[in-house]
Amino acid sequence: NIEKESPETDDTIASSPERDEAIQKSSAKVFQAVKNLAGLTQVTMDQIQTAMLRHANEDGALNREAFTNLLNTLRQSLNTKPNAKFKFILEVNVIGQDSIQTLMIPTIDPVKALGLSMRYKVEIQIDPVCFEEGDGDSDVATVENIYKQYPAFRPIQELYEDAKIMDGFIPNMFQKAKKQQGLDDN
């Protein structure tokens, strides 16, 4: 499921001198990695370090999820649009001997959400609220905005039709090439 994102409330990990030192050393690399990203061109080293204190693990390192959360925090602190306007919710049914329990696992990491969807062949369901008209926001997920933001986007039906055409086209090309090669050999 995809739902509109609400601000995350992460608890800051208790700091230690070793963690602070690791964050201090790696903050320059993080700064270089994010300073040219959309919405983060005005980010400062202090903002990077503050966000790293919030999202880095006990060793002062960032994994993929922590880095995604760090980017979201930086964008929010700069009053720009967050990287993830939507959050993904993995809905899991745990089947026990006597009951079925439903768990909801939220994430703003699209890589994780799409990866799990593809791995387990689960359809992504979009909450209708995501398609409601916004407050003049150009990122509202309408068909027109999807085509504007992603000009190469093509619906699955169109891709399927193109694949059928290519399935017929490629064998014909092969046969023509074989014929032409046969004529060249004589």
mmCIF file with all atom_site columns, C-alpha atoms in Angstrom:
data_model
loop_
_atom_site.group_PDB
_atom_site.id
_atom_site.type_symbol
_atom_site.label_atom_id
_atom_site.label_alt_id
_atom_site.label_comp_id
_atom_site.label_asym_id
_atom_site.label_entity_id
_atom_site.label_seq_id
_atom_site.pdbx_PDB_ins_code
_atom_site.Cartn_x
_atom_site.Cartn_y
_atom_site.Cartn_z
_atom_site.occupancy
_atom_site.B_iso_or_equiv
_atom_site.pdbx_formal_charge
_atom_site.auth_seq_id
_atom_site.auth_comp_id
_atom_site.auth_asym_id
_atom_site.auth_atom_id
_atom_site.pdbx_PDB_model_num
ATOM 1   C CA . ASN A 1 1   ? 0.000  0.000   0.000   1.00 0.00 ? 1   ASN A CA 1
ATOM 2   C CA . ILE A 1 2   ? 1.124  3.538   -0.628  1.00 0.00 ? 2   ILE A CA 1
ATOM 3   C CA . GLU A 1 3   ? -0.156 6.293   1.614   1.00 0.00 ? 3   GLU A CA 1
ATOM 4   C CA . LYS A 1 4   ? 0.573  9.977   1.917   1.00 0.00 ? 4   LYS A CA 1
ATOM 5   C CA . GLU A 1 5   ? 3.661  10.554  4.005   1.00 0.00 ? 5   GLU A CA 1
ATOM 6   C CA . SER A 1 6   ? 3.578  12.100  7.434   1.00 0.00 ? 6   SER A CA 1
ATOM 7   C CA . PRO A 1 7   ? 6.719  13.310  9.204   1.00 0.00 ? 7   PRO A CA 1
ATOM 8   C CA . GLU A 1 8   ? 8.749  10.520  10.728  1.00 0.00 ? 8   GLU A CA 1
ATOM 9   C CA . THR A 1 9   ? 9.522  10.519  14.413  1.00 0.00 ? 9   THR A CA 1
ATOM 10  C CA . ASP A 1 10  ? 12.896 8.844   14.846  1.00 0.00 ? 10  ASP A CA 1
ATOM 11  C CA . ASP A 1 11  ? 14.539 8.551   18.212  1.00 0.00 ? 11  ASP A CA 1
ATOM 12  C CA . THR A 1 12  ? 18.093 9.840   18.245  1.00 0.00 ? 12  THR A CA 1
ATOM 13  C CA . ILE A 1 13  ? 20.669 7.190   19.126  1.00 0.00 ? 13  ILE A CA 1
ATOM 14  C CA . ALA A 1 14  ? 22.698 7.908   22.241  1.00 0.00 ? 14  ALA A CA 1
ATOM 15  C CA . SER A 1 15  ? 25.977 9.463   21.236  1.00 0.00 ? 15  SER A CA 1
ATOM 16  C CA . SER A 1 16  ? 29.487 8.493   22.231  1.00 0.00 ? 16  SER A CA 1
ATOM 17  C CA . PRO A 1 17  ? 32.871 10.106  21.508  1.00 0.00 ? 17  PRO A CA 1
ATOM 18  C CA . GLU A 1 18  ? 33.657 7.343   18.973  1.00 0.00 ? 18  GLU A CA 1
ATOM 19  C CA . ARG A 1 19  ? 30.313 7.787   17.199  1.00 0.00 ? 19  ARG A CA 1
ATOM 20  C CA . ASP A 1 20  ? 30.714 11.573  17.123  1.00 0.00 ? 20  ASP A CA 1
ATOM 21  C CA . GLU A 1 21  ? 34.207 11.207  15.671  1.00 0.00 ? 21  GLU A CA 1
ATOM 22  C CA . ALA A 1 22  ? 32.995 8.782   12.980  1.00 0.00 ? 22  ALA A CA 1
ATOM 23  C CA . ILE A 1 23  ? 30.166 11.172  12.067  1.00 0.00 ? 23  ILE A CA 1
ATOM 24  C CA . GLN A 1 24  ? 32.613 14.088  11.949  1.00 0.00 ? 24  GLN A CA 1
ATOM 25  C CA . LYS A 1 25  ? 34.895 12.159  9.567   1.00 0.00 ? 25  LYS A CA 1
ATOM 26  C CA . SER A 1 26  ? 32.154 10.866  7.254   1.00 0.00 ? 26  SER A CA 1
ATOM 27  C CA . SER A 1 27  ? 30.071 14.048  7.149   1.00 0.00 ? 27  SER A CA 1
ATOM 28  C CA . ALA A 1 28  ? 32.308 15.568  4.444   1.00 0.00 ? 28  ALA A CA 1
ATOM 29  C CA . LYS A 1 29  ? 31.691 12.522  2.197   1.00 0.00 ? 29  LYS A CA 1
ATOM 30  C CA . VAL A 1 30  ? 27.952 12.727  2.829   1.00 0.00 ? 30  VAL A CA 1
ATOM 31  C CA . PHE A 1 31  ? 28.031 16.455  2.087   1.00 0.00 ? 31  PHE A CA 1
ATOM 32  C CA . GLN A 1 32  ? 29.758 15.809  -1.262  1.00 0.00 ? 32  GLN A CA 1
ATOM 33  C CA . ALA A 1 33  ? 27.209 13.094  -2.075  1.00 0.00 ? 33  ALA A CA 1
ATOM 34  C CA . VAL A 1 34  ? 24.098 15.194  -1.366  1.00 0.00 ? 34  VAL A CA 1
ATOM 35  C CA . LYS A 1 35  ? 25.012 18.795  -2.154  1.00 0.00 ? 35  LYS A CA 1
ATOM 36  C CA . ASN A 1 36  ? 23.978 18.540  -5.820  1.00 0.00 ? 36  ASN A CA 1
ATOM 37  C CA . LEU A 1 37  ? 20.773 16.564  -5.283  1.00 0.00 ? 37  LEU A CA 1
ATOM 38  C CA . ALA A 1 38  ? 17.437 18.178  -6.045  1.00 0.00 ? 38  ALA A CA 1
ATOM 39  C CA . GLY A 1 39  ? 16.262 20.259  -3.111  1.00 0.00 ? 39  GLY A CA 1
ATOM 40  C CA . LEU A 1 40  ? 19.586 20.014  -1.271  1.00 0.00 ? 40  LEU A CA 1
ATOM 41  C CA . THR A 1 41  ? 21.801 22.532  -3.054  1.00 0.00 ? 41  THR A CA 1
ATOM 42  C CA . GLN A 1 42  ? 21.553 24.918  -0.075  1.00 0.00 ? 42  GLN A CA 1
ATOM 43  C CA . VAL A 1 43  ? 22.445 22.292  2.551   1.00 0.00 ? 43  VAL A CA 1
ATOM 44  C CA . THR A 1 44  ? 25.264 23.108  4.978   1.00 0.00 ? 44  THR A CA 1
ATOM 45  C CA . MET A 1 45  ? 27.803 20.919  6.734   1.00 0.00 ? 45  MET A CA 1
ATOM 46  C CA . ASP A 1 46  ? 26.128 21.686  10.093  1.00 0.00 ? 46  ASP A CA 1
ATOM 47  C CA . GLN A 1 47  ? 22.787 20.430  8.769   1.00 0.00 ? 47  GLN A CA 1
ATOM 48  C CA . ILE A 1 48  ? 24.480 17.262  7.505   1.00 0.00 ? 48  ILE A CA 1
ATOM 49  C CA . GLN A 1 49  ? 26.087 16.615  10.883  1.00 0.00 ? 49  GLN A CA 1
ATOM 50  C CA . THR A 1 50  ? 22.839 17.261  12.763  1.00 0.00 ? 50  THR A CA 1
ATOM 51  C CA . ALA A 1 51  ? 20.943 14.880  10.479  1.00 0.00 ? 51  ALA A CA 1
ATOM 52  C CA . MET A 1 52  ? 23.703 12.275  10.798  1.00 0.00 ? 52  MET A CA 1
ATOM 53  C CA . LEU A 1 53  ? 23.487 12.487  14.594  1.00 0.00 ? 53  LEU A CA 1
ATOM 54  C CA . ARG A 1 54  ? 19.812 11.668  14.227  1.00 0.00 ? 54  ARG A CA 1
ATOM 55  C CA . HIS A 1 55  ? 20.046 8.850   11.673  1.00 0.00 ? 55  HIS A CA 1
ATOM 56  C CA . ALA A 1 56  ? 23.501 7.221   11.919  1.00 0.00 ? 56  ALA A CA 1
ATOM 57  C CA . ASN A 1 57  ? 23.819 3.924   13.767  1.00 0.00 ? 57  ASN A CA 1
ATOM 58  C CA . GLU A 1 58  ? 25.846 3.323   16.957  1.00 0.00 ? 58  GLU A CA 1
ATOM 59  C CA . ASP A 1 59  ? 29.069 3.304   14.919  1.00 0.00 ? 59  ASP A CA 1
ATOM 60  C CA . GLY A 1 60  ? 28.251 6.591   13.161  1.00 0.00 ? 60  GLY A CA 1
ATOM 61  C CA . ALA A 1 61  ? 27.530 4.880   9.822   1.00 0.00 ? 61  ALA A CA 1
ATOM 62  C CA . LEU A 1 62  ? 24.532 5.212   7.511   1.00 0.00 ? 62  LEU A CA 1
ATOM 63  C CA . ASN A 1 63  ? 22.829 2.258   5.867   1.00 0.00 ? 63  ASN A CA 1
ATOM 64  C CA . ARG A 1 64  ? 20.469 2.701   2.898   1.00 0.00 ? 64  ARG A CA 1
ATOM 65  C CA . GLU A 1 65  ? 17.376 3.283   5.037   1.00 0.00 ? 65  GLU A CA 1
ATOM 66  C CA . ALA A 1 66  ? 19.199 5.728   7.306   1.00 0.00 ? 66  ALA A CA 1
ATOM 67  C CA . PHE A 1 67  ? 20.527 7.597   4.262   1.00 0.00 ? 67  PHE A CA 1
ATOM 68  C CA . THR A 1 68  ? 17.004 7.840   2.824   1.00 0.00 ? 68  THR A CA 1
ATOM 69  C CA . ASN A 1 69  ? 15.757 9.185   6.160   1.00 0.00 ? 69  ASN A CA 1
ATOM 70  C CA . LEU A 1 70  ? 18.703 11.606  6.292   1.00 0.00 ? 70  LEU A CA 1
ATOM 71  C CA . LEU A 1 71  ? 17.787 12.997  2.857   1.00 0.00 ? 71  LEU A CA 1
ATOM 72  C CA . ASN A 1 72  ? 14.177 13.392  3.942   1.00 0.00 ? 72  ASN A CA 1
ATOM 73  C CA . THR A 1 73  ? 15.260 15.202  7.136   1.00 0.00 ? 73  THR A CA 1
ATOM 74  C CA . LEU A 1 74  ? 17.550 17.542  5.189   1.00 0.00 ? 74  LEU A CA 1
ATOM 75  C CA . ARG A 1 75  ? 14.827 18.421  2.705   1.00 0.00 ? 75  ARG A CA 1
ATOM 76  C CA . GLN A 1 76  ? 12.371 19.104  5.515   1.00 0.00 ? 76  GLN A CA 1
ATOM 77  C CA . SER A 1 77  ? 14.889 21.304  7.301   1.00 0.00 ? 77  SER A CA 1
ATOM 78  C CA . LEU A 1 78  ? 15.381 23.319  4.110   1.00 0.00 ? 78  LEU A CA 1
ATOM 79  C CA . ASN A 1 79  ? 11.594 23.725  3.747   1.00 0.00 ? 79  ASN A CA 1
ATOM 80  C CA . THR A 1 80  ? 11.623 21.927  0.430   1.00 0.00 ? 80  THR A CA 1
ATOM 81  C CA . LYS A 1 81  ? 9.534  19.025  -0.648  1.00 0.00 ? 81  LYS A CA 1
ATOM 82  C CA . PRO A 1 82  ? 10.620 15.778  0.976   1.00 0.00 ? 82  PRO A CA 1
ATOM 83  C CA . ASN A 1 83  ? 12.133 13.093  -1.222  1.00 0.00 ? 83  ASN A CA 1
ATOM 84  C CA . ALA A 1 84  ? 9.289  10.771  -0.348  1.00 0.00 ? 84  ALA A CA 1
ATOM 85  C CA . LYS A 1 85  ? 5.867  12.362  -0.529  1.00 0.00 ? 85  LYS A CA 1
ATOM 86  C CA . PHE A 1 86  ? 4.424  8.916   0.004   1.00 0.00 ? 86  PHE A CA 1
ATOM 87  C CA . LYS A 1 87  ? 5.253  6.175   2.414   1.00 0.00 ? 87  LYS A CA 1
ATOM 88  C CA . PHE A 1 88  ? 4.968  2.529   1.560   1.00 0.00 ? 88  PHE A CA 1
ATOM 89  C CA . ILE A 1 89  ? 3.222  0.185   3.945   1.00 0.00 ? 89  ILE A CA 1
ATOM 90  C CA . LEU A 1 90  ? 3.953  -3.502  3.701   1.00 0.00 ? 90  LEU A CA 1
ATOM 91  C CA . GLU A 1 91  ? 0.882  -5.352  4.904   1.00 0.00 ? 91  GLU A CA 1
ATOM 92  C CA . VAL A 1 92  ? 1.796  -8.818  6.154   1.00 0.00 ? 92  VAL A CA 1
ATOM 93  C CA . ASN A 1 93  ? -0.603 -11.559 7.194   1.00 0.00 ? 93  ASN A CA 1
ATOM 94  C CA . VAL A 1 94  ? 0.979  -13.844 9.782   1.00 0.00 ? 94  VAL A CA 1
ATOM 95  C CA . ILE A 1 95  ? -0.901 -17.119 9.869   1.00 0.00 ? 95  ILE A CA 1
ATOM 96  C CA . GLY A 1 96  ? -0.805 -18.931 13.186  1.00 0.00 ? 96  GLY A CA 1
ATOM 97  C CA . GLN A 1 97  ? -2.463 -22.168 14.197  1.00 0.00 ? 97  GLN A CA 1
ATOM 98  C CA . ASP A 1 98  ? -5.599 -20.475 15.496  1.00 0.00 ? 98  ASP A CA 1
ATOM 99  C CA . SER A 1 99  ? -5.520 -16.984 14.027  1.00 0.00 ? 99  SER A CA 1
ATOM 100 C CA . ILE A 1 100 ? -4.403 -14.645 11.295  1.00 0.00 ? 100 ILE A CA 1
ATOM 101 C CA . GLN A 1 101 ? -2.652 -11.492 12.425  1.00 0.00 ? 101 GLN A CA 1
ATOM 102 C CA . THR A 1 102 ? -2.118 -8.506  10.102  1.00 0.00 ? 102 THR A CA 1
ATOM 103 C CA . LEU A 1 103 ? 1.017  -6.414  10.584  1.00 0.00 ? 103 LEU A CA 1
ATOM 104 C CA . MET A 1 104 ? 1.618  -3.027  8.953   1.00 0.00 ? 104 MET A CA 1
ATOM 105 C CA . ILE A 1 105 ? 5.287  -2.191  8.281   1.00 0.00 ? 105 ILE A CA 1
ATOM 106 C CA . PRO A 1 106 ? 5.814  1.404   7.017   1.00 0.00 ? 106 PRO A CA 1
ATOM 107 C CA . THR A 1 107 ? 8.842  2.665   5.062   1.00 0.00 ? 107 THR A CA 1
ATOM 108 C CA . ILE A 1 108 ? 9.654  5.699   2.926   1.00 0.00 ? 108 ILE A CA 1
ATOM 109 C CA . ASP A 1 109 ? 12.336 3.753   1.039   1.00 0.00 ? 109 ASP A CA 1
ATOM 110 C CA . PRO A 1 110 ? 10.963 3.078   -2.459  1.00 0.00 ? 110 PRO A CA 1
ATOM 111 C CA . VAL A 1 111 ? 13.815 0.690   -3.274  1.00 0.00 ? 111 VAL A CA 1
ATOM 112 C CA . LYS A 1 112 ? 12.832 -1.581  -0.405  1.00 0.00 ? 112 LYS A CA 1
ATOM 113 C CA . ALA A 1 113 ? 9.110  -1.346  -1.182  1.00 0.00 ? 113 ALA A CA 1
ATOM 114 C CA . LEU A 1 114 ? 9.454  -2.040  -4.894  1.00 0.00 ? 114 LEU A CA 1
ATOM 115 C CA . GLY A 1 115 ? 12.070 -4.735  -4.308  1.00 0.00 ? 115 GLY A CA 1
ATOM 116 C CA . LEU A 1 116 ? 9.809  -6.615  -1.922  1.00 0.00 ? 116 LEU A CA 1
ATOM 117 C CA . SER A 1 117 ? 6.883  -6.205  -4.294  1.00 0.00 ? 117 SER A CA 1
ATOM 118 C CA . MET A 1 118 ? 8.860  -7.652  -7.191  1.00 0.00 ? 118 MET A CA 1
ATOM 119 C CA . ARG A 1 119 ? 10.481 -10.411 -5.158  1.00 0.00 ? 119 ARG A CA 1
ATOM 120 C CA . TYR A 1 120 ? 7.220  -11.727 -3.748  1.00 0.00 ? 120 TYR A CA 1
ATOM 121 C CA . LYS A 1 121 ? 5.144  -10.875 -6.845  1.00 0.00 ? 121 LYS A CA 1
ATOM 122 C CA . VAL A 1 122 ? 2.773  -8.655  -4.884  1.00 0.00 ? 122 VAL A CA 1
ATOM 123 C CA . GLU A 1 123 ? 0.782  -5.898  -6.525  1.00 0.00 ? 123 GLU A CA 1
ATOM 124 C CA . ILE A 1 124 ? 1.286  -2.374  -5.278  1.00 0.00 ? 124 ILE A CA 1
ATOM 125 C CA . GLN A 1 125 ? -2.008 -0.848  -4.227  1.00 0.00 ? 125 GLN A CA 1
ATOM 126 C CA . ILE A 1 126 ? -2.286 2.913   -4.128  1.00 0.00 ? 126 ILE A CA 1
ATOM 127 C CA . ASP A 1 127 ? -4.547 4.572   -1.591  1.00 0.00 ? 127 ASP A CA 1
ATOM 128 C CA . PRO A 1 128 ? -7.143 6.689   -3.460  1.00 0.00 ? 128 PRO A CA 1
ATOM 129 C CA . VAL A 1 129 ? -6.242 9.614   -1.179  1.00 0.00 ? 129 VAL A CA 1
ATOM 130 C CA . CYS A 1 130 ? -2.978 9.857   -3.126  1.00 0.00 ? 130 CYS A CA 1
ATOM 131 C CA . PHE A 1 131 ? -4.912 10.870  -6.239  1.00 0.00 ? 131 PHE A CA 1
ATOM 132 C CA . GLU A 1 132 ? -7.045 13.550  -4.610  1.00 0.00 ? 132 GLU A CA 1
ATOM 133 C CA . GLU A 1 133 ? -6.515 17.113  -5.691  1.00 0.00 ? 133 GLU A CA 1
ATOM 134 C CA . GLY A 1 134 ? -4.004 18.878  -3.515  1.00 0.00 ? 134 GLY A CA 1
ATOM 135 C CA . ASP A 1 135 ? -3.516 22.468  -2.514  1.00 0.00 ? 135 ASP A CA 1
ATOM 136 C CA . GLY A 1 136 ? -2.134 23.551  -5.880  1.00 0.00 ? 136 GLY A CA 1
ATOM 137 C CA . ASP A 1 137 ? 0.787  21.134  -5.497  1.00 0.00 ? 137 ASP A CA 1
ATOM 138 C CA . SER A 1 138 ? 2.164  20.162  -8.887  1.00 0.00 ? 138 SER A CA 1
ATOM 139 C CA . ASP A 1 139 ? 3.237  16.767  -7.522  1.00 0.00 ? 139 ASP A CA 1
ATOM 140 C CA . VAL A 1 140 ? -0.312 15.455  -7.136  1.00 0.00 ? 140 VAL A CA 1
ATOM 141 C CA . ALA A 1 141 ? -0.334 12.065  -8.852  1.00 0.00 ? 141 ALA A CA 1
ATOM 142 C CA . THR A 1 142 ? -2.571 12.799  -11.823 1.00 0.00 ? 142 THR A CA 1
ATOM 143 C CA . VAL A 1 143 ? -2.039 11.242  -15.232 1.00 0.00 ? 143 VAL A CA 1
ATOM 144 C CA . GLU A 1 144 ? -1.006 14.617  -16.665 1.00 0.00 ? 144 GLU A CA 1
ATOM 145 C CA . ASN A 1 145 ? 1.562  15.177  -13.915 1.00 0.00 ? 145 ASN A CA 1
ATOM 146 C CA . ILE A 1 146 ? 2.979  11.677  -14.290 1.00 0.00 ? 146 ILE A CA 1
ATOM 147 C CA . TYR A 1 147 ? 3.571  12.305  -18.013 1.00 0.00 ? 147 TYR A CA 1
ATOM 148 C CA . LYS A 1 148 ? 5.106  15.721  -17.279 1.00 0.00 ? 148 LYS A CA 1
ATOM 149 C CA . GLN A 1 149 ? 7.408  14.433  -14.560 1.00 0.00 ? 149 GLN A CA 1
ATOM 150 C CA . TYR A 1 150 ? 8.296  11.190  -16.350 1.00 0.00 ? 150 TYR A CA 1
ATOM 151 C CA . PRO A 1 151 ? 8.088  11.802  -20.114 1.00 0.00 ? 151 PRO A CA 1
ATOM 152 C CA . ALA A 1 152 ? 9.288  8.273   -20.903 1.00 0.00 ? 152 ALA A CA 1
ATOM 153 C CA . PHE A 1 153 ? 6.532  6.704   -18.731 1.00 0.00 ? 153 PHE A CA 1
ATOM 154 C CA . ARG A 1 154 ? 4.364  4.219   -20.558 1.00 0.00 ? 154 ARG A CA 1
ATOM 155 C CA . PRO A 1 155 ? 1.484  2.198   -19.105 1.00 0.00 ? 155 PRO A CA 1
ATOM 156 C CA . ILE A 1 156 ? 1.881  -1.565  -18.839 1.00 0.00 ? 156 ILE A CA 1
ATOM 157 C CA . GLN A 1 157 ? -0.727 -2.149  -21.576 1.00 0.00 ? 157 GLN A CA 1
ATOM 158 C CA . GLU A 1 158 ? 1.280  -0.028  -24.019 1.00 0.00 ? 158 GLU A CA 1
ATOM 159 C CA . LEU A 1 159 ? 4.503  -1.844  -23.120 1.00 0.00 ? 159 LEU A CA 1
ATOM 160 C CA . TYR A 1 160 ? 2.743  -5.186  -23.607 1.00 0.00 ? 160 TYR A CA 1
ATOM 161 C CA . GLU A 1 161 ? 1.517  -4.166  -27.077 1.00 0.00 ? 161 GLU A CA 1
ATOM 162 C CA . ASP A 1 162 ? 5.012  -3.005  -28.040 1.00 0.00 ? 162 ASP A CA 1
ATOM 163 C CA . ALA A 1 163 ? 6.466  -6.310  -26.830 1.00 0.00 ? 163 ALA A CA 1
ATOM 164 C CA . LYS A 1 164 ? 4.034  -8.243  -29.032 1.00 0.00 ? 164 LYS A CA 1
ATOM 165 C CA . ILE A 1 165 ? 5.107  -6.181  -32.045 1.00 0.00 ? 165 ILE A CA 1
ATOM 166 C CA . MET A 1 166 ? 8.787  -6.746  -31.238 1.00 0.00 ? 166 MET A CA 1
ATOM 167 C CA . ASP A 1 167 ? 8.191  -10.488 -30.819 1.00 0.00 ? 167 ASP A CA 1
ATOM 168 C CA . GLY A 1 168 ? 7.021  -10.571 -34.424 1.00 0.00 ? 168 GLY A CA 1
ATOM 169 C CA . PHE A 1 169 ? 9.630  -8.127  -35.716 1.00 0.00 ? 169 PHE A CA 1
ATOM 170 C CA . ILE A 1 170 ? 12.785 -9.787  -34.345 1.00 0.00 ? 170 ILE A CA 1
ATOM 171 C CA . PRO A 1 171 ? 12.219 -13.254 -35.929 1.00 0.00 ? 171 PRO A CA 1
ATOM 172 C CA . ASN A 1 172 ? 11.487 -11.538 -39.273 1.00 0.00 ? 172 ASN A CA 1
ATOM 173 C CA . MET A 1 173 ? 14.766 -9.643  -39.045 1.00 0.00 ? 173 MET A CA 1
ATOM 174 C CA . PHE A 1 174 ? 16.588 -12.885 -38.277 1.00 0.00 ? 174 PHE A CA 1
ATOM 175 C CA . GLN A 1 175 ? 14.994 -14.658 -41.254 1.00 0.00 ? 175 GLN A CA 1
ATOM 176 C CA . LYS A 1 176 ? 15.879 -11.752 -43.578 1.00 0.00 ? 176 LYS A CA 1
ATOM 177 C CA . ALA A 1 177 ? 19.460 -11.759 -42.334 1.00 0.00 ? 177 ALA A CA 1
ATOM 178 C CA . LYS A 1 178 ? 19.743 -15.521 -42.905 1.00 0.00 ? 178 LYS A CA 1
ATOM 179 C CA . LYS A 1 179 ? 18.311 -15.152 -46.409 1.00 0.00 ? 179 LYS A CA 1
ATOM 180 C CA . GLN A 1 180 ? 20.652 -12.305 -47.217 1.00 0.00 ? 180 GLN A CA 1
ATOM 181 C CA . GLN A 1 181 ? 23.597 -14.263 -45.854 1.00 0.00 ? 181 GLN A CA 1
ATOM 182 C CA . GLY A 1 182 ? 22.574 -17.254 -47.966 1.00 0.00 ? 182 GLY A CA 1
ATOM 183 C CA . LEU A 1 183 ? 22.529 -15.050 -51.086 1.00 0.00 ? 183 LEU A CA 1
ATOM 184 C CA . ASP A 1 184 ? 25.959 -13.644 -50.231 1.00 0.00 ? 184 ASP A CA 1
ATOM 185 C CA . ASP A 1 185 ? 27.414 -17.157 -49.825 1.00 0.00 ? 185 ASP A CA 1
ATOM 186 C CA . ASN A 1 186 ? 26.364 -18.243 -53.389 1.00 0.00 ? 186 ASN A CA 1
#
